[in-house]
Short mmCIF file of N, CA, C and O in Angstrom, two decimals:
data_model
loop_
_atom_site.label_atom_id
_atom_site.label_comp_id
_atom_site.label_asym_id
_atom_site.label_seq_id
_atom_site.Cartn_x
_atom_site.Cartn_y
_atom_site.Cartn_z
N UNK A 1 -4.53 22.14 -3.08
CA UNK A 1 -4.87 21.58 -4.45
C UNK A 1 -4.19 20.07 -4.53
O UNK A 1 -3.22 20.09 -4.10
N UNK A 2 -4.91 19.37 -5.33
CA UNK A 2 -4.32 18.02 -5.44
C UNK A 2 -3.31 18.15 -6.82
O UNK A 2 -3.48 18.78 -7.77
N UNK A 3 -2.38 17.33 -6.77
CA UNK A 3 -1.36 17.29 -7.80
C UNK A 3 -1.92 16.26 -8.79
O UNK A 3 -2.66 15.30 -8.50
N UNK A 4 -1.51 16.58 -9.98
CA UNK A 4 -1.93 15.74 -11.16
C UNK A 4 -1.12 14.29 -10.85
O UNK A 4 0.00 14.24 -10.68
N UNK A 5 -2.09 13.21 -11.20
CA UNK A 5 -1.56 11.88 -10.85
C UNK A 5 -1.25 11.44 -9.61
O UNK A 5 -0.79 10.34 -9.34
N UNK A 6 -1.77 12.33 -8.67
CA UNK A 6 -1.59 11.87 -7.22
C UNK A 6 -2.65 10.77 -6.85
O UNK A 6 -3.53 10.47 -7.63
N UNK A 7 -2.64 10.24 -5.54
CA UNK A 7 -3.49 9.26 -5.19
C UNK A 7 -4.95 9.87 -5.06
O UNK A 7 -5.23 11.00 -4.75
N UNK A 8 -5.98 8.99 -5.22
CA UNK A 8 -7.42 9.29 -5.15
C UNK A 8 -7.77 8.88 -3.86
O UNK A 8 -7.39 7.64 -3.64
N UNK A 9 -8.60 9.56 -3.12
CA UNK A 9 -9.07 9.11 -1.71
C UNK A 9 -10.09 7.89 -1.91
O UNK A 9 -10.78 7.95 -2.76
N UNK A 10 -9.92 7.00 -0.80
CA UNK A 10 -10.77 6.01 -0.96
C UNK A 10 -11.92 6.32 -0.17
O UNK A 10 -11.85 6.48 0.99
N UNK A 11 -13.16 5.86 -0.61
CA UNK A 11 -14.46 6.23 0.14
C UNK A 11 -14.58 5.17 1.29
O UNK A 11 -14.97 4.14 1.09
N UNK A 12 -14.36 5.55 2.54
CA UNK A 12 -14.48 4.67 3.75
C UNK A 12 -14.59 5.46 4.87
O UNK A 12 -14.07 6.67 5.02
N UNK A 13 -15.28 4.93 5.84
CA UNK A 13 -15.56 5.59 7.18
C UNK A 13 -13.98 5.81 7.94
O UNK A 13 -13.14 5.05 7.77
N UNK A 14 -13.85 7.10 8.50
CA UNK A 14 -12.72 7.22 9.44
C UNK A 14 -12.57 6.34 10.41
O UNK A 14 -13.44 5.95 10.96
N UNK A 15 -11.23 6.02 10.81
CA UNK A 15 -10.94 5.14 11.96
C UNK A 15 -9.82 5.57 12.57
O UNK A 15 -8.90 6.17 11.77
N UNK A 16 -9.46 4.96 13.79
CA UNK A 16 -8.43 5.36 14.61
C UNK A 16 -7.22 4.42 14.12
O UNK A 16 -7.31 3.29 13.99
N UNK A 17 -5.98 5.07 13.74
CA UNK A 17 -5.06 4.36 13.27
C UNK A 17 -3.99 4.01 14.51
O UNK A 17 -3.58 5.02 15.17
N UNK A 18 -3.72 2.92 14.96
CA UNK A 18 -2.71 2.67 16.00
C UNK A 18 -1.37 3.13 15.43
O UNK A 18 -0.78 2.65 14.27
N UNK A 19 -0.71 4.09 16.12
CA UNK A 19 0.53 4.42 15.69
C UNK A 19 1.59 3.27 15.67
O UNK A 19 1.65 2.36 16.66
N UNK A 20 2.52 3.42 14.56
CA UNK A 20 3.28 2.20 14.41
C UNK A 20 2.67 1.15 13.73
O UNK A 20 3.68 0.09 13.30
N UNK A 21 1.44 0.93 13.30
CA UNK A 21 0.97 0.04 12.52
C UNK A 21 1.09 0.14 11.28
O UNK A 21 1.22 1.10 10.61
N UNK A 22 1.39 -1.10 10.40
CA UNK A 22 1.20 -1.00 8.80
C UNK A 22 -0.12 -1.79 8.46
O UNK A 22 -0.76 -2.42 9.28
N UNK A 23 -0.45 -1.70 7.39
CA UNK A 23 -1.86 -2.02 6.67
C UNK A 23 -1.61 -2.91 5.51
O UNK A 23 -0.74 -2.58 4.64
N UNK A 24 -2.05 -4.21 5.66
CA UNK A 24 -1.73 -5.17 4.48
C UNK A 24 -3.01 -4.82 3.69
O UNK A 24 -4.08 -5.10 4.08
N UNK A 25 -2.62 -4.60 2.53
CA UNK A 25 -3.61 -4.24 1.45
C UNK A 25 -4.33 -5.40 0.66
O UNK A 25 -5.38 -5.38 0.45
N UNK A 26 -3.13 -6.15 0.23
CA UNK A 26 -3.57 -7.47 -0.34
C UNK A 26 -2.78 -8.40 0.20
O UNK A 26 -1.46 -8.31 0.28
N UNK A 27 -3.32 -9.64 0.39
CA UNK A 27 -2.46 -10.65 1.03
C UNK A 27 -2.20 -11.79 -0.05
O UNK A 27 -3.14 -12.13 -0.86
N UNK A 28 -0.80 -11.90 -0.25
CA UNK A 28 -0.25 -12.80 -1.23
C UNK A 28 0.15 -13.96 -0.49
O UNK A 28 -0.24 -14.41 0.66
N UNK A 29 0.73 -14.90 -1.35
CA UNK A 29 1.48 -16.21 -0.72
C UNK A 29 2.59 -16.19 0.00
O UNK A 29 3.20 -16.99 0.45
N UNK A 30 3.25 -15.01 0.10
CA UNK A 30 4.47 -14.72 0.88
C UNK A 30 5.59 -14.76 0.18
O UNK A 30 6.74 -14.45 0.60
N UNK A 31 5.73 -15.24 -1.15
CA UNK A 31 6.90 -15.03 -1.95
C UNK A 31 7.25 -13.77 -2.30
O UNK A 31 8.55 -13.61 -2.61
N UNK A 32 6.62 -12.87 -2.40
CA UNK A 32 6.82 -11.43 -2.91
C UNK A 32 6.02 -10.69 -1.99
O UNK A 32 4.69 -10.72 -1.74
N UNK A 33 6.79 -9.51 -1.32
CA UNK A 33 6.07 -8.55 -0.57
C UNK A 33 6.46 -7.25 -0.91
O UNK A 33 7.67 -6.88 -1.32
N UNK A 34 5.67 -6.42 -1.24
CA UNK A 34 5.91 -4.93 -1.74
C UNK A 34 5.50 -4.23 -0.51
O UNK A 34 4.47 -3.88 -0.14
N UNK A 35 6.73 -3.37 -0.10
CA UNK A 35 6.25 -2.40 0.92
C UNK A 35 6.27 -1.02 0.35
O UNK A 35 7.18 -0.74 -0.22
N UNK A 36 5.18 -0.22 0.67
CA UNK A 36 5.13 1.13 0.01
C UNK A 36 4.67 2.23 1.04
O UNK A 36 4.08 1.87 2.09
N UNK A 37 5.02 3.57 0.72
CA UNK A 37 4.79 4.56 1.60
C UNK A 37 4.21 5.80 0.85
O UNK A 37 4.69 6.05 -0.30
N UNK A 38 3.16 6.34 1.38
CA UNK A 38 2.59 7.46 0.56
C UNK A 38 2.11 7.35 -0.68
O UNK A 38 1.20 6.43 -1.10
N UNK A 39 2.42 8.25 -1.66
CA UNK A 39 1.90 7.97 -2.99
C UNK A 39 2.38 6.67 -3.93
O UNK A 39 1.90 6.57 -4.96
N UNK A 40 3.34 5.97 -3.28
CA UNK A 40 3.78 4.79 -3.90
C UNK A 40 2.85 3.71 -3.69
O UNK A 40 3.00 2.65 -4.19
N UNK A 41 2.03 3.74 -2.63
CA UNK A 41 0.93 2.72 -2.44
C UNK A 41 0.18 2.37 -3.67
O UNK A 41 0.20 1.00 -3.93
N UNK A 42 -0.47 3.24 -4.40
CA UNK A 42 -1.23 2.76 -5.55
C UNK A 42 -0.15 2.25 -6.61
O UNK A 42 -0.57 1.34 -7.35
N UNK A 43 0.95 2.67 -6.69
CA UNK A 43 1.91 2.27 -7.69
C UNK A 43 2.26 0.73 -7.42
O UNK A 43 2.29 -0.30 -8.23
N UNK A 44 2.37 0.46 -6.02
CA UNK A 44 2.77 -0.82 -5.42
C UNK A 44 1.59 -1.86 -5.87
O UNK A 44 1.76 -2.93 -6.38
N UNK A 45 0.28 -1.44 -5.65
CA UNK A 45 -0.85 -2.06 -5.93
C UNK A 45 -0.86 -2.55 -7.43
O UNK A 45 -1.38 -3.54 -7.82
N UNK A 46 -0.63 -1.42 -8.26
CA UNK A 46 -0.51 -1.83 -9.79
C UNK A 46 0.41 -2.91 -10.16
O UNK A 46 0.26 -3.53 -10.92
N UNK A 47 1.66 -2.71 -9.44
CA UNK A 47 2.61 -3.57 -9.61
C UNK A 47 2.27 -4.98 -9.25
O UNK A 47 2.57 -6.05 -9.86
N UNK A 48 1.42 -5.05 -8.14
CA UNK A 48 1.03 -6.38 -7.70
C UNK A 48 0.08 -7.07 -8.73
O UNK A 48 0.28 -8.15 -8.88
N UNK A 49 -0.66 -6.19 -9.34
CA UNK A 49 -1.62 -6.65 -10.44
C UNK A 49 -0.85 -7.29 -11.69
O UNK A 49 -1.17 -8.35 -12.07
N UNK A 50 0.34 -6.52 -12.06
CA UNK A 50 1.11 -6.99 -13.11
C UNK A 50 1.62 -8.32 -12.63
O UNK A 50 1.98 -8.95 -13.51
N UNK A 51 2.24 -8.45 -11.60
CA UNK A 51 2.97 -9.61 -10.90
C UNK A 51 1.83 -10.76 -10.86
O UNK A 51 2.31 -11.89 -11.24
N UNK A 52 0.50 -10.54 -10.59
CA UNK A 52 -0.52 -11.48 -10.64
C UNK A 52 -0.48 -11.96 -12.07
O UNK A 52 -0.71 -13.30 -12.12
N UNK A 53 -0.62 -11.07 -13.01
CA UNK A 53 -0.80 -11.56 -14.43
C UNK A 53 0.52 -12.44 -14.88
O UNK A 53 0.17 -13.23 -15.76
N UNK A 54 1.53 -12.38 -14.31
CA UNK A 54 2.60 -13.09 -14.59
C UNK A 54 2.93 -14.29 -13.66
O UNK A 54 3.93 -15.19 -13.88
N UNK A 55 1.97 -14.62 -12.90
CA UNK A 55 2.09 -15.68 -12.13
C UNK A 55 2.40 -15.66 -10.73
O UNK A 55 2.68 -16.71 -9.94
N UNK A 56 2.71 -14.55 -10.21
CA UNK A 56 3.24 -14.24 -8.91
C UNK A 56 2.08 -13.74 -8.05
O UNK A 56 1.59 -12.77 -8.51
N UNK A 57 1.90 -14.14 -6.71
CA UNK A 57 0.97 -13.77 -6.10
C UNK A 57 1.55 -12.82 -4.84
O UNK A 57 2.19 -13.28 -3.88
N UNK A 58 1.54 -11.35 -4.92
CA UNK A 58 2.26 -10.59 -4.17
C UNK A 58 1.32 -10.24 -2.93
O UNK A 58 0.30 -9.83 -3.43
N UNK A 59 2.04 -9.77 -1.93
CA UNK A 59 1.39 -9.27 -0.67
C UNK A 59 1.94 -7.57 -0.92
O UNK A 59 2.84 -7.34 -1.18
N UNK A 60 0.91 -6.65 -0.73
CA UNK A 60 1.06 -5.17 -0.64
C UNK A 60 0.80 -4.69 0.58
O UNK A 60 -0.30 -5.08 1.26
N UNK A 61 1.70 -4.06 1.37
CA UNK A 61 1.75 -3.32 2.64
C UNK A 61 1.75 -2.06 2.57
O UNK A 61 2.92 -1.51 1.89
N UNK A 62 0.95 -1.32 3.18
CA UNK A 62 1.13 0.25 3.24
C UNK A 62 1.92 0.40 4.64
O UNK A 62 1.53 0.43 5.68
N UNK A 63 3.18 0.85 4.41
CA UNK A 63 4.06 1.00 5.59
C UNK A 63 4.01 2.50 6.19
O UNK A 63 4.99 3.28 6.11
N UNK A 64 3.00 2.90 6.42
CA UNK A 64 2.49 4.40 6.70
C UNK A 64 3.36 4.96 7.79
O UNK A 64 3.66 5.97 7.84
N UNK A 65 3.67 4.11 8.87
CA UNK A 65 4.43 4.72 9.84
C UNK A 65 6.04 4.53 9.73
O UNK A 65 6.74 4.32 10.95
N UNK A 66 6.53 4.12 8.65
CA UNK A 66 7.92 3.96 8.60
C UNK A 66 8.68 5.14 8.93
O UNK A 66 8.42 6.31 8.60
N UNK A 67 9.84 5.05 9.37
CA UNK A 67 10.76 6.20 9.72
C UNK A 67 12.16 5.90 9.34
O UNK A 67 12.45 4.62 9.40
N UNK A 68 12.86 7.13 9.02
CA UNK A 68 14.40 6.72 8.63
C UNK A 68 15.15 6.32 9.82
O UNK A 68 14.78 6.43 10.95
N UNK A 69 16.03 5.44 9.54
CA UNK A 69 17.12 5.12 10.53
C UNK A 69 17.94 6.27 11.13
O UNK A 69 18.33 7.00 10.51
#
């Protein structure tokens, strides 16, 4: 069952994910980069919108294959 407030699935066709690759969701000017994993990806996208309203163009990256050191 889905947790309340969790991410909502995006409707798109399935595709093969190269292991170790990250996905750039929003391309900014490079002055601010938000790296997010899992359920924090939509939060980072929301933060990017707030930053855009404040005049900063943030890049949002889904670091889906990040691993601990």
